[in-house]
Amino acid sequence: MTTSAPQARTAPPPARRKAGRQRPRRSGRRLAPYLFLLPAAVLFAVFKLYPIGRSFFLSLYKSVDGVDRYVGLDNYERLMDDPLFWTALRNTGVILVIQVPLMLALATGLAVALNSALLRARAVFRLGFFLPMITGLVAYGIIFSVLLNQQYGLANWLLSLVGAGEVPWLTDPLWAQISLGLALTWHYTGYNAVILLARLQTIPSELYNAAAVDGAGAWQSFRHVTLPGLRPALLLTTVLSTIGTLQIFDEPYILTRGGPDNATLTIGVYLYQNAFQYFDFGYASAIAYVLAVLIGVLGLIQFRVLGDKS
Amino acid sequence: MNPSRPYPSRRRVLGLGGALAASAGLGGLAACSSGPRAGAHGDPAKGDITVWSWAGPAAEMRALVPEFTKAHPGIKVTVEDIGNPAIWDKITTSMAADGAGLADVLHIGVDYLPAYTDRFPGQLADLGPLGAGKYRTAFADGLWQTVSLDGSRVDALPWEANSGGFYYRADVFEQAGVDVTALGTWDDTIEAGREIKAKTGTYLLGIDKPASQQDSANLFQLLLQLQGAMYFDLDGAITVSSPEAVLAMTLIKRMNDAGLVNDISGGWNSLISSVKSGTAAVLPWPTWFGGVIEDSVPDQAGLWGVRLPPAVQPGGTNAATVNSTHLAVSGTSRHQAAAFRFVEFVLTRPRSQVRIYRNQGIAPALMAAYEDPVFHQPSEFFGGQKKGEIFLDALRADSPAFNYTSDYARALKAVTDAQTRVLLRGADPATELRRAADQLAAQTARKVAR
C-alpha cells in the first residue's frame, strides 16, 4: 500500500477542467458502470458485510435477562470446554476426511466416463448426474428420510427382497453417519463431475496421442496426462467441497436432527441449535467465527498443497 | 484502460465501497441497538390483526373469526397456520429482529413462554393494563402462575391445560387377561406389559429411541411430573439428575430391557402409523392426544379406553398438568387492544372453548367451560367412559407448579441424549443423567441441585 500511495498522489490531476461543456456527459459515462454496480454493492453490504460484522460484535456479548452484556472472549473460552462443540467438530471432520475424497474420486471417474467417446446419449447422462444438485435441499432431505426409514422405507424393503435384515439407517449412530455420507455423495458428485468434465475437455488430445506413441496404457495416460491436467479443477472442487462440508446443515438437520446421540451433529447444526433453540446468539456467533477461521485455514493449506507451484 | 480518461481509480472505488459498507453496517447497528420499537394499545374496536398458530388450533381460531367479526366489525383478523415446530423458529427470528414482522397474537407453549419473556423482555405485551386481571381465577389451578411469573405482569392467557393421560387398547388388555384399572404403579404396569407381550405379542408402549424428534422424552417427563419434579426446581437449579429423575429413567430402562418398548423413530408419522397398526397397548400421552386417536383410527371405536397414568411410587399421585399453551399479544403490535379482544373471545368465552373441544379434543384451561355437557357425556369411542370427566378430575387435583425456565430447550436436549444412550446402548441412567446435569451447568451457569 505505502509503495503505491505516492504514485497515486503524484499522478497528474485528471483533465477535469478541460472538459468544459462535455463534462456532464463524460462524468455520466464515467459513473454509469458504478451505478450499475451499486445495487449489488448495497445488497452485498447489507446482507453480507453487515451480518459478518454484527455477528463478530455479538460473539463478544452474552444475553443476561434479555440484556446483552459484554463478556470479551468468554464465549470463545466456553467453546473450548464444550464437549458438544468438539463432537460437532469431530463429526464434521470425519465427513471431510472420508466422504469428500471418496466423492471426488467418484466424480473424477464419472467425468472421465462422461468424456468417453464410446458413450452414447451423453447429454442424458450428464443431465442425470447433475440433476440432484438442483434438487431443493429440503426436498431431497425428506426423500432420503423416507427412503431410509427403518420400518417402511424403500431401502429396507429392497434389502428384505434379497433376504437381508433391517438396516437402522437413521437410528443407529454409525449407520446415521453412513446415511448422511450417502446422501451427500448423491447430491454433490454430479456437480463436481461437471466441473471436472469442463476441465477435462481442455486437455489437448495431442497429449494423449503422444502418450500413446510412447506406449502408455489407459492407466498410465490417466495418471500422467489426465490427472495433472485436472489439477486446477481438482483444487477448485476440493476447496468448494471443504467449505461446503464445514458449513453442512440441511442434510443432518432434516435427516437426523443431529442425532442419534449427536452422531451426526455438525458445526452448522450446533450453531443453529444455540441460536434458534437456546436463544444464545452470542455463543452461536462465536461458533460461526471459529468456523470461518477453520475454513480460511483449510482453504489456505489446500491452495498450498494442490495449487500451481509456478 | 486509457490512463487519460478520468475514471475513478480502482482504489477509490474500493474505498467508496468500503465506506458504503461501513455506513450500512453502522446504520444497521444503530437501528438494532435501539431495542424493540414500542407498540401501542390502539383502538380496541379497530385494526387489522394477524394471529400465528398451528394445525388444529389455527383451524379452530379461523372458524371463530366470522362470529368475532360480527361482534367487532372494525377488527379484521387473519389467522396463519405456521406449523409446529416451525412457529418457534419464526417467533424467535422475529423477536431477535426486535419484533420485525411479528404477528399481533401468538400461540405459545409453556416450554417456550419463559424463554421468550426472559430472553426478549418487552416483546410480549403486558396484558394487565388491557384488562387481563379479571380472569385471574378463571383458569385451572397453577396456570395463572405460568402466565404471570412474577405476579406483576401478565404475559399471556392460558388456552389448553393438558393432564398426563394413559390411553390403552382395552381389547389387548382383555386378551392378555390384565385388569387395566387395577394398575396402581408403573411397576405394576411393567409386569402387565410382560403379560401382554407374552400373550399377544404387543409392545407395552412406544418411544422414539434415537430421539429423531424433540418430544421423544415425553414419557420421561411425565414420570418426573407425576413425582412433582421437573428439569429445574422452583429456584431454577438443575434437577435432571435428581433421585426422581433417576427413578423415572430407570423405569424406562427396565421396560426397554424387558423388550416392552417399540421404537417409533421417525417422528409424527411413525407414531400415527404405530397407532394404526396397533403395535403398542398403551399411549401415555396427554389430554389432547385423545382427539388424535379418534381421528386416526375411527374404525377402532370401542376398542380404546382411557384413564389417568399409574403413580410412580405407591400411594403417589396420578394427576399432573404436563403442559399448557397460551395466547400472547406481541409487544410491538400497534393494535394490542384489538388483539386482546380476540384473545378474550377465544379463551375466556366458554362457547368458544366448548366448540374447540368438540372439534379437536383440546382441553380448555378455562374452568367455566367444563359446565358444558360435552365434558360429561360418555364417549362412544372410549368404550362409554366419560373421558372429559377423567381429565377434569386431574385438572382439579392439586398439581405442583413446574419451573420450565428459559433453559428448558437445553435441558430437553441433554435429557433426550441421555435417554438415547440408555435405550440404544444400555447405559446407566444415573451416570447419564449426572452427565446431562453437568453439561447443562456448564452451558447455563445454573447450579446443579444435589
mmCIF file of N, CA and C in Angstrom, chain B residues 5-116:
data_model
loop_
_atom_site.group_PDB
_atom_site.id
_atom_site.type_symbol
_atom_site.label_atom_id
_atom_site.label_comp_id
_atom_site.label_asym_id
_atom_site.label_seq_id
_atom_site.Cartn_x
_atom_site.Cartn_y
_atom_site.Cartn_z
ATOM 1 N N ARG B 5 -8.199 8.962 -19.377
ATOM 2 C CA ARG B 5 -9.640 9.041 -19.112
ATOM 3 C C ARG B 5 -9.893 9.185 -17.616
ATOM 4 N N PRO B 6 -10.708 10.146 -17.254
ATOM 5 C CA PRO B 6 -10.863 10.446 -15.843
ATOM 6 C C PRO B 6 -11.802 9.477 -15.109
ATOM 7 N N TYR B 7 -11.593 8.155 -15.271
ATOM 8 C CA TYR B 7 -12.393 7.222 -14.468
ATOM 9 C C TYR B 7 -11.877 7.214 -13.044
ATOM 10 N N PRO B 8 -12.699 7.030 -12.078
ATOM 11 C CA PRO B 8 -12.217 6.913 -10.709
ATOM 12 C C PRO B 8 -11.301 5.683 -10.615
ATOM 13 N N SER B 9 -10.242 5.801 -9.837
ATOM 14 C CA SER B 9 -9.300 4.697 -9.744
ATOM 15 C C SER B 9 -9.939 3.531 -8.998
ATOM 16 N N ARG B 10 -9.343 2.355 -9.195
ATOM 17 C CA ARG B 10 -9.850 1.167 -8.543
ATOM 18 C C ARG B 10 -9.807 1.329 -7.027
ATOM 19 N N ARG B 11 -8.699 1.922 -6.605
ATOM 20 C CA ARG B 11 -8.541 2.141 -5.166
ATOM 21 C C ARG B 11 -9.679 2.986 -4.603
ATOM 22 N N ARG B 12 -10.007 4.053 -5.419
ATOM 23 C CA ARG B 12 -11.039 4.968 -4.960
ATOM 24 C C ARG B 12 -12.397 4.249 -4.877
ATOM 25 N N VAL B 13 -12.637 3.425 -5.898
ATOM 26 C CA VAL B 13 -13.917 2.720 -5.913
ATOM 27 C C VAL B 13 -14.002 1.750 -4.736
ATOM 28 N N LEU B 14 -12.881 1.048 -4.491
ATOM 29 C CA LEU B 14 -12.879 0.117 -3.357
ATOM 30 C C LEU B 14 -13.104 0.880 -2.052
ATOM 31 N N GLY B 15 -12.443 2.065 -1.999
ATOM 32 C CA GLY B 15 -12.612 2.883 -0.805
ATOM 33 C C GLY B 15 -14.061 3.278 -0.614
ATOM 34 N N LEU B 16 -14.671 3.697 -1.719
ATOM 35 C CA LEU B 16 -16.083 4.078 -1.668
ATOM 36 C C LEU B 16 -16.954 2.911 -1.213
ATOM 37 N N GLY B 17 -16.634 1.742 -1.803
ATOM 38 C CA GLY B 17 -17.405 0.542 -1.443
ATOM 39 C C GLY B 17 -17.284 0.258 0.038
ATOM 40 N N GLY B 18 -16.047 0.389 0.546
ATOM 41 C CA GLY B 18 -15.820 0.134 1.963
ATOM 42 C C GLY B 18 -16.615 1.096 2.825
ATOM 43 N N ALA B 19 -16.568 2.373 2.428
ATOM 44 C CA ALA B 19 -17.285 3.378 3.206
ATOM 45 C C ALA B 19 -18.778 3.091 3.192
ATOM 46 N N LEU B 20 -19.249 2.687 2.004
ATOM 47 C CA LEU B 20 -20.669 2.365 1.857
ATOM 48 C C LEU B 20 -21.051 1.226 2.794
ATOM 49 N N ALA B 21 -20.195 0.192 2.758
ATOM 50 C CA ALA B 21 -20.467 -0.967 3.588
ATOM 51 C C ALA B 21 -20.452 -0.576 5.055
ATOM 52 N N ALA B 22 -19.439 0.208 5.415
ATOM 53 C CA ALA B 22 -19.314 0.594 6.817
ATOM 54 C C ALA B 22 -20.529 1.399 7.255
ATOM 55 N N SER B 23 -20.957 2.313 6.376
ATOM 56 C CA SER B 23 -22.097 3.122 6.798
ATOM 57 C C SER B 23 -23.357 2.272 6.879
ATOM 58 N N ALA B 24 -23.477 1.324 5.943
ATOM 59 C CA ALA B 24 -24.644 0.433 6.020
ATOM 60 C C ALA B 24 -24.578 -0.342 7.323
ATOM 61 N N GLY B 25 -23.358 -0.831 7.636
ATOM 62 C CA GLY B 25 -23.195 -1.620 8.853
ATOM 63 C C GLY B 25 -23.512 -0.795 10.084
ATOM 64 N N LEU B 26 -22.954 0.409 10.144
ATOM 65 C CA LEU B 26 -23.182 1.246 11.317
ATOM 66 C C LEU B 26 -24.648 1.629 11.434
ATOM 67 N N GLY B 27 -25.212 1.975 10.255
ATOM 68 C CA GLY B 27 -26.634 2.320 10.253
ATOM 69 C C GLY B 27 -27.453 1.166 10.798
ATOM 70 N N GLY B 28 -27.087 -0.019 10.323
ATOM 71 C CA GLY B 28 -27.807 -1.204 10.774
ATOM 72 C C GLY B 28 -27.649 -1.401 12.265
ATOM 73 N N LEU B 29 -26.388 -1.223 12.750
ATOM 74 C CA LEU B 29 -26.133 -1.392 14.176
ATOM 75 C C LEU B 29 -26.960 -0.404 14.992
ATOM 76 N N ALA B 30 -26.955 0.832 14.480
ATOM 77 C CA ALA B 30 -27.698 1.856 15.208
ATOM 78 C C ALA B 30 -29.169 1.486 15.263
ATOM 79 N N ALA B 31 -29.677 0.981 14.109
ATOM 80 C CA ALA B 31 -31.096 0.630 14.062
ATOM 81 C C ALA B 31 -31.393 -0.483 15.048
ATOM 82 N N CYS B 32 -30.425 -1.424 15.189
ATOM 83 C CA CYS B 32 -30.691 -2.593 16.001
ATOM 84 C C CYS B 32 -30.491 -2.342 17.478
ATOM 85 N N SER B 33 -29.610 -1.389 17.798
ATOM 86 C CA SER B 33 -29.322 -1.219 19.206
ATOM 87 C C SER B 33 -30.410 -0.413 19.902
ATOM 88 N N SER B 34 -31.379 0.067 19.130
ATOM 89 C CA SER B 34 -32.411 0.894 19.734
ATOM 90 C C SER B 34 -33.459 0.059 20.475
ATOM 91 N N GLY B 35 -33.369 -1.289 20.367
ATOM 92 C CA GLY B 35 -34.321 -2.148 21.065
ATOM 93 C C GLY B 35 -35.623 -2.234 20.311
ATOM 94 N N PRO B 36 -36.546 -3.067 20.812
ATOM 95 C CA PRO B 36 -37.795 -3.246 20.085
ATOM 96 C C PRO B 36 -38.564 -1.940 19.990
ATOM 97 N N ARG B 37 -39.146 -1.709 18.818
ATOM 98 C CA ARG B 37 -39.939 -0.480 18.688
ATOM 99 C C ARG B 37 -41.184 -0.631 19.553
ATOM 100 N N ALA B 38 -41.620 0.483 20.085
ATOM 101 C CA ALA B 38 -42.729 0.413 21.022
ATOM 102 C C ALA B 38 -44.033 0.129 20.281
ATOM 103 N N GLY B 39 -44.840 -0.717 20.847
ATOM 104 C CA GLY B 39 -46.154 -0.970 20.285
ATOM 105 C C GLY B 39 -47.139 0.034 20.866
ATOM 106 N N ALA B 40 -48.427 -0.187 20.585
ATOM 107 C CA ALA B 40 -49.427 0.720 21.116
ATOM 108 C C ALA B 40 -50.700 -0.055 21.388
ATOM 109 N N HIS B 41 -51.442 0.422 22.372
ATOM 110 C CA HIS B 41 -52.728 -0.239 22.635
ATOM 111 C C HIS B 41 -53.659 -0.088 21.442
ATOM 112 N N GLY B 42 -53.681 1.080 20.863
ATOM 113 C CA GLY B 42 -54.538 1.315 19.699
ATOM 114 C C GLY B 42 -56.012 1.300 20.064
ATOM 115 N N ASP B 43 -56.831 1.441 19.047
ATOM 116 C CA ASP B 43 -58.278 1.461 19.240
ATOM 117 C C ASP B 43 -58.777 0.034 19.475
ATOM 118 N N PRO B 44 -59.455 -0.223 20.617
ATOM 119 C CA PRO B 44 -59.899 -1.592 20.880
ATOM 120 C C PRO B 44 -60.958 -2.084 19.884
ATOM 121 N N ALA B 45 -61.539 -1.191 19.122
ATOM 122 C CA ALA B 45 -62.615 -1.613 18.227
ATOM 123 C C ALA B 45 -62.179 -1.622 16.767
ATOM 124 N N LYS B 46 -60.894 -1.289 16.527
ATOM 125 C CA LYS B 46 -60.472 -1.167 15.129
ATOM 126 C C LYS B 46 -59.079 -1.728 14.923
ATOM 127 N N GLY B 47 -58.803 -2.242 13.749
ATOM 128 C CA GLY B 47 -57.448 -2.669 13.422
ATOM 129 C C GLY B 47 -57.406 -3.992 12.669
ATOM 130 N N ASP B 48 -56.336 -4.168 11.901
ATOM 131 C CA ASP B 48 -56.074 -5.446 11.221
ATOM 132 C C ASP B 48 -55.115 -6.235 12.101
ATOM 133 N N ILE B 49 -55.523 -7.402 12.517
ATOM 134 C CA ILE B 49 -54.595 -8.174 13.347
ATOM 135 C C ILE B 49 -54.313 -9.545 12.727
ATOM 136 N N THR B 50 -53.096 -10.021 12.974
ATOM 137 C CA THR B 50 -52.668 -11.314 12.469
ATOM 138 C C THR B 50 -52.428 -12.240 13.651
ATOM 139 N N VAL B 51 -52.794 -13.511 13.476
ATOM 140 C CA VAL B 51 -52.639 -14.499 14.546
ATOM 141 C C VAL B 51 -51.755 -15.630 14.034
ATOM 142 N N TRP B 52 -50.757 -16.018 14.819
ATOM 143 C CA TRP B 52 -49.920 -17.171 14.455
ATOM 144 C C TRP B 52 -50.242 -18.344 15.352
ATOM 145 N N SER B 53 -50.513 -19.494 14.711
ATOM 146 C CA SER B 53 -50.760 -20.710 15.474
ATOM 147 C C SER B 53 -50.384 -21.882 14.580
ATOM 148 N N TRP B 54 -50.874 -23.065 14.901
ATOM 149 C CA TRP B 54 -50.545 -24.226 14.081
ATOM 150 C C TRP B 54 -51.739 -25.169 13.972
ATOM 151 N N ALA B 55 -51.759 -25.923 12.902
ATOM 152 C CA ALA B 55 -52.699 -27.035 12.651
ATOM 153 C C ALA B 55 -54.087 -26.848 13.266
ATOM 154 N N GLY B 56 -54.495 -27.785 14.113
ATOM 155 C CA GLY B 56 -55.852 -27.796 14.678
ATOM 156 C C GLY B 56 -56.258 -26.485 15.346
ATOM 157 N N PRO B 57 -55.462 -25.995 16.281
ATOM 158 C CA PRO B 57 -55.839 -24.735 16.939
ATOM 159 C C PRO B 57 -56.002 -23.581 15.946
ATOM 160 N N ALA B 58 -55.139 -23.537 14.921
ATOM 161 C CA ALA B 58 -55.256 -22.469 13.922
ATOM 162 C C ALA B 58 -56.591 -22.587 13.184
ATOM 163 N N ALA B 59 -56.939 -23.820 12.816
ATOM 164 C CA ALA B 59 -58.199 -24.040 12.097
ATOM 165 C C ALA B 59 -59.386 -23.614 12.965
ATOM 166 N N GLU B 60 -59.305 -23.917 14.258
ATOM 167 C CA GLU B 60 -60.416 -23.556 15.152
ATOM 168 C C GLU B 60 -60.546 -22.047 15.312
ATOM 169 N N MET B 61 -59.411 -21.367 15.408
ATOM 170 C CA MET B 61 -59.481 -19.899 15.538
ATOM 171 C C MET B 61 -60.042 -19.290 14.265
ATOM 172 N N ARG B 62 -59.626 -19.849 13.126
ATOM 173 C CA ARG B 62 -60.126 -19.339 11.855
ATOM 174 C C ARG B 62 -61.640 -19.510 11.801
ATOM 175 N N ALA B 63 -62.107 -20.632 12.319
ATOM 176 C CA ALA B 63 -63.547 -20.889 12.285
ATOM 177 C C ALA B 63 -64.309 -19.927 13.203
ATOM 178 N N LEU B 64 -63.627 -19.386 14.219
ATOM 179 C CA LEU B 64 -64.294 -18.462 15.136
ATOM 180 C C LEU B 64 -64.334 -17.029 14.605
ATOM 181 N N VAL B 65 -63.532 -16.770 13.566
ATOM 182 C CA VAL B 65 -63.392 -15.392 13.086
ATOM 183 C C VAL B 65 -64.723 -14.755 12.634
ATOM 184 N N PRO B 66 -65.551 -15.458 11.824
ATOM 185 C CA PRO B 66 -66.785 -14.796 11.382
ATOM 186 C C PRO B 66 -67.662 -14.321 12.546
ATOM 187 N N GLU B 67 -67.762 -15.166 13.571
ATOM 188 C CA GLU B 67 -68.560 -14.796 14.738
ATOM 189 C C GLU B 67 -67.959 -13.589 15.453
ATOM 190 N N PHE B 68 -66.607 -13.601 15.529
ATOM 191 C CA PHE B 68 -65.915 -12.494 16.181
ATOM 192 C C PHE B 68 -66.120 -11.199 15.405
ATOM 193 N N THR B 69 -66.016 -11.307 14.076
ATOM 194 C CA THR B 69 -66.158 -10.106 13.241
ATOM 195 C C THR B 69 -67.562 -9.522 13.378
ATOM 196 N N LYS B 70 -68.553 -10.397 13.576
ATOM 197 C CA LYS B 70 -69.922 -9.909 13.743
ATOM 198 C C LYS B 70 -70.010 -9.016 14.978
ATOM 199 N N ALA B 71 -69.322 -9.457 16.044
ATOM 200 C CA ALA B 71 -69.353 -8.681 17.281
ATOM 201 C C ALA B 71 -68.425 -7.469 17.221
ATOM 202 N N HIS B 72 -67.360 -7.582 16.449
ATOM 203 C CA HIS B 72 -66.383 -6.490 16.368
ATOM 204 C C HIS B 72 -66.100 -6.173 14.901
ATOM 205 N N PRO B 73 -67.026 -5.489 14.249
ATOM 206 C CA PRO B 73 -66.898 -5.294 12.799
ATOM 207 C C PRO B 73 -65.663 -4.483 12.402
ATOM 208 N N GLY B 74 -65.086 -3.724 13.330
ATOM 209 C CA GLY B 74 -63.924 -2.893 12.969
ATOM 210 C C GLY B 74 -62.615 -3.656 12.978
ATOM 211 N N ILE B 75 -62.624 -4.894 13.479
ATOM 212 C CA ILE B 75 -61.365 -5.638 13.602
ATOM 213 C C ILE B 75 -61.317 -6.747 12.554
ATOM 214 N N LYS B 76 -60.262 -6.698 11.753
ATOM 215 C CA LYS B 76 -60.100 -7.735 10.733
ATOM 216 C C LYS B 76 -59.023 -8.711 11.213
ATOM 217 N N VAL B 77 -59.404 -9.996 11.287
ATOM 218 C CA VAL B 77 -58.482 -10.995 11.834
ATOM 219 C C VAL B 77 -57.999 -11.937 10.734
ATOM 220 N N THR B 78 -56.691 -12.132 10.649
ATOM 221 C CA THR B 78 -56.125 -13.118 9.738
ATOM 222 C C THR B 78 -55.395 -14.161 10.576
ATOM 223 N N VAL B 79 -55.831 -15.415 10.471
ATOM 224 C CA VAL B 79 -55.166 -16.475 11.229
ATOM 225 C C VAL B 79 -54.212 -17.216 10.298
ATOM 226 N N GLU B 80 -52.946 -17.311 10.698
ATOM 227 C CA GLU B 80 -51.957 -18.011 9.865
ATOM 228 C C GLU B 80 -51.513 -19.293 10.550
ATOM 229 N N ASP B 81 -51.563 -20.399 9.783
ATOM 230 C CA ASP B 81 -51.108 -21.686 10.302
ATOM 231 C C ASP B 81 -49.615 -21.826 9.971
ATOM 232 N N ILE B 82 -48.760 -21.517 10.945
ATOM 233 C CA ILE B 82 -47.305 -21.527 10.706
ATOM 234 C C ILE B 82 -46.774 -22.950 10.796
ATOM 235 N N GLY B 83 -47.475 -23.787 11.509
ATOM 236 C CA GLY B 83 -46.997 -25.157 11.710
ATOM 237 C C GLY B 83 -46.162 -25.237 12.976
ATOM 238 N N ASN B 84 -46.153 -26.405 13.553
ATOM 239 C CA ASN B 84 -45.385 -26.646 14.778
ATOM 240 C C ASN B 84 -44.406 -27.770 14.464
ATOM 241 N N PRO B 85 -43.116 -27.641 14.642
ATOM 242 C CA PRO B 85 -42.396 -26.643 15.436
ATOM 243 C C PRO B 85 -41.911 -25.405 14.682
ATOM 244 N N ALA B 86 -42.300 -25.211 13.401
ATOM 245 C CA ALA B 86 -41.783 -24.063 12.645
ATOM 246 C C ALA B 86 -42.095 -22.735 13.334
ATOM 247 N N ILE B 87 -43.229 -22.712 14.029
ATOM 248 C CA ILE B 87 -43.662 -21.445 14.643
ATOM 249 C C ILE B 87 -42.637 -20.912 15.642
ATOM 250 N N TRP B 88 -41.926 -21.821 16.337
ATOM 251 C CA TRP B 88 -40.966 -21.346 17.358
ATOM 252 C C TRP B 88 -39.803 -20.631 16.689
ATOM 253 N N ASP B 89 -39.325 -21.185 15.569
ATOM 254 C CA ASP B 89 -38.233 -20.532 14.852
ATOM 255 C C ASP B 89 -38.678 -19.169 14.341
ATOM 256 N N LYS B 90 -39.916 -19.139 13.871
ATOM 257 C CA LYS B 90 -40.403 -17.884 13.283
ATOM 258 C C LYS B 90 -40.545 -16.806 14.357
ATOM 259 N N ILE B 91 -41.074 -17.197 15.504
ATOM 260 C CA ILE B 91 -41.211 -16.215 16.587
ATOM 261 C C ILE B 91 -39.822 -15.773 17.053
ATOM 262 N N THR B 92 -38.920 -16.745 17.216
ATOM 263 C CA THR B 92 -37.571 -16.420 17.685
ATOM 264 C C THR B 92 -36.891 -15.431 16.749
ATOM 265 N N THR B 93 -36.967 -15.715 15.451
ATOM 266 C CA THR B 93 -36.301 -14.849 14.483
ATOM 267 C C THR B 93 -36.870 -13.436 14.559
ATOM 268 N N SER B 94 -38.193 -13.338 14.613
ATOM 269 C CA SER B 94 -38.809 -12.005 14.660
ATOM 270 C C SER B 94 -38.419 -11.280 15.931
ATOM 271 N N MET B 95 -38.389 -12.013 17.039
ATOM 272 C CA MET B 95 -38.053 -11.350 18.301
ATOM 273 C C MET B 95 -36.591 -10.912 18.309
ATOM 274 N N ALA B 96 -35.729 -11.753 17.726
ATOM 275 C CA ALA B 96 -34.318 -11.384 17.659
ATOM 276 C C ALA B 96 -34.138 -10.144 16.788
ATOM 277 N N ALA B 97 -35.071 -9.943 15.844
ATOM 278 C CA ALA B 97 -35.023 -8.756 14.983
ATOM 279 C C ALA B 97 -35.873 -7.636 15.582
ATOM 280 N N ASP B 98 -35.948 -7.620 16.899
ATOM 281 C CA ASP B 98 -36.670 -6.582 17.618
ATOM 282 C C ASP B 98 -38.142 -6.482 17.228
ATOM 283 N N GLY B 99 -38.741 -7.615 16.957
ATOM 284 C CA GLY B 99 -40.181 -7.640 16.732
ATOM 285 C C GLY B 99 -40.595 -7.392 15.297
ATOM 286 N N ALA B 100 -39.631 -7.296 14.379
ATOM 287 C CA ALA B 100 -39.985 -7.052 12.982
ATOM 288 C C ALA B 100 -40.770 -8.241 12.424
ATOM 289 N N GLY B 101 -41.926 -7.959 11.871
ATOM 290 C CA GLY B 101 -42.706 -8.995 11.212
ATOM 291 C C GLY B 101 -43.490 -9.891 12.143
ATOM 292 N N LEU B 102 -43.445 -9.627 13.426
ATOM 293 C CA LEU B 102 -44.147 -10.470 14.390
ATOM 294 C C LEU B 102 -45.660 -10.266 14.269
ATOM 295 N N ALA B 103 -46.417 -11.363 14.406
ATOM 296 C CA ALA B 103 -47.876 -11.248 14.362
ATOM 297 C C ALA B 103 -48.361 -10.548 15.632
ATOM 298 N N ASP B 104 -49.648 -10.145 15.626
ATOM 299 C CA ASP B 104 -50.189 -9.452 16.795
ATOM 300 C C ASP B 104 -50.501 -10.439 17.916
ATOM 301 N N VAL B 105 -51.038 -11.607 17.533
ATOM 302 C CA VAL B 105 -51.379 -12.620 18.535
ATOM 303 C C VAL B 105 -50.523 -13.853 18.289
ATOM 304 N N LEU B 106 -49.913 -14.376 19.357
ATOM 305 C CA LEU B 106 -49.011 -15.516 19.214
ATOM 306 C C LEU B 106 -49.471 -16.671 20.100
ATOM 307 N N HIS B 107 -49.509 -17.858 19.519
ATOM 308 C CA HIS B 107 -49.863 -19.060 20.282
ATOM 309 C C HIS B 107 -48.547 -19.658 20.777
ATOM 310 N N ILE B 108 -48.361 -19.733 22.092
ATOM 311 C CA ILE B 108 -47.061 -20.135 22.640
ATOM 312 C C ILE B 108 -47.231 -21.232 23.684
ATOM 313 N N GLY B 109 -46.405 -22.260 23.594
ATOM 314 C CA GLY B 109 -46.450 -23.362 24.546
ATOM 315 C C GLY B 109 -45.686 -23.021 25.812
ATOM 316 N N VAL B 110 -45.973 -23.768 26.884
ATOM 317 C CA VAL B 110 -45.359 -23.492 28.183
ATOM 318 C C VAL B 110 -43.841 -23.698 28.124
ATOM 319 N N ASP B 111 -43.397 -24.554 27.189
ATOM 320 C CA ASP B 111 -41.970 -24.822 27.089
ATOM 321 C C ASP B 111 -41.206 -23.642 26.488
ATOM 322 N N TYR B 112 -41.900 -22.766 25.790
ATOM 323 C CA TYR B 112 -41.219 -21.626 25.167
ATOM 324 C C TYR B 112 -41.502 -20.296 25.855
ATOM 325 N N LEU B 113 -42.634 -20.218 26.552
ATOM 326 C CA LEU B 113 -43.048 -18.925 27.113
ATOM 327 C C LEU B 113 -41.974 -18.276 28.005
ATOM 328 N N PRO B 114 -41.407 -19.009 28.994
ATOM 329 C CA PRO B 114 -40.408 -18.354 29.854
ATOM 330 C C PRO B 114 -39.157 -17.942 29.082
ATOM 331 N N ALA B 115 -38.801 -18.712 28.054
ATOM 332 C CA ALA B 115 -37.617 -18.368 27.275
ATOM 333 C C ALA B 115 -37.851 -17.049 26.543
ATOM 334 N N TYR B 116 -39.035 -16.888 25.965
ATOM 335 C CA TYR B 116 -39.331 -15.642 25.238
ATOM 336 C C TYR B 116 -39.365 -14.449 26.193
#
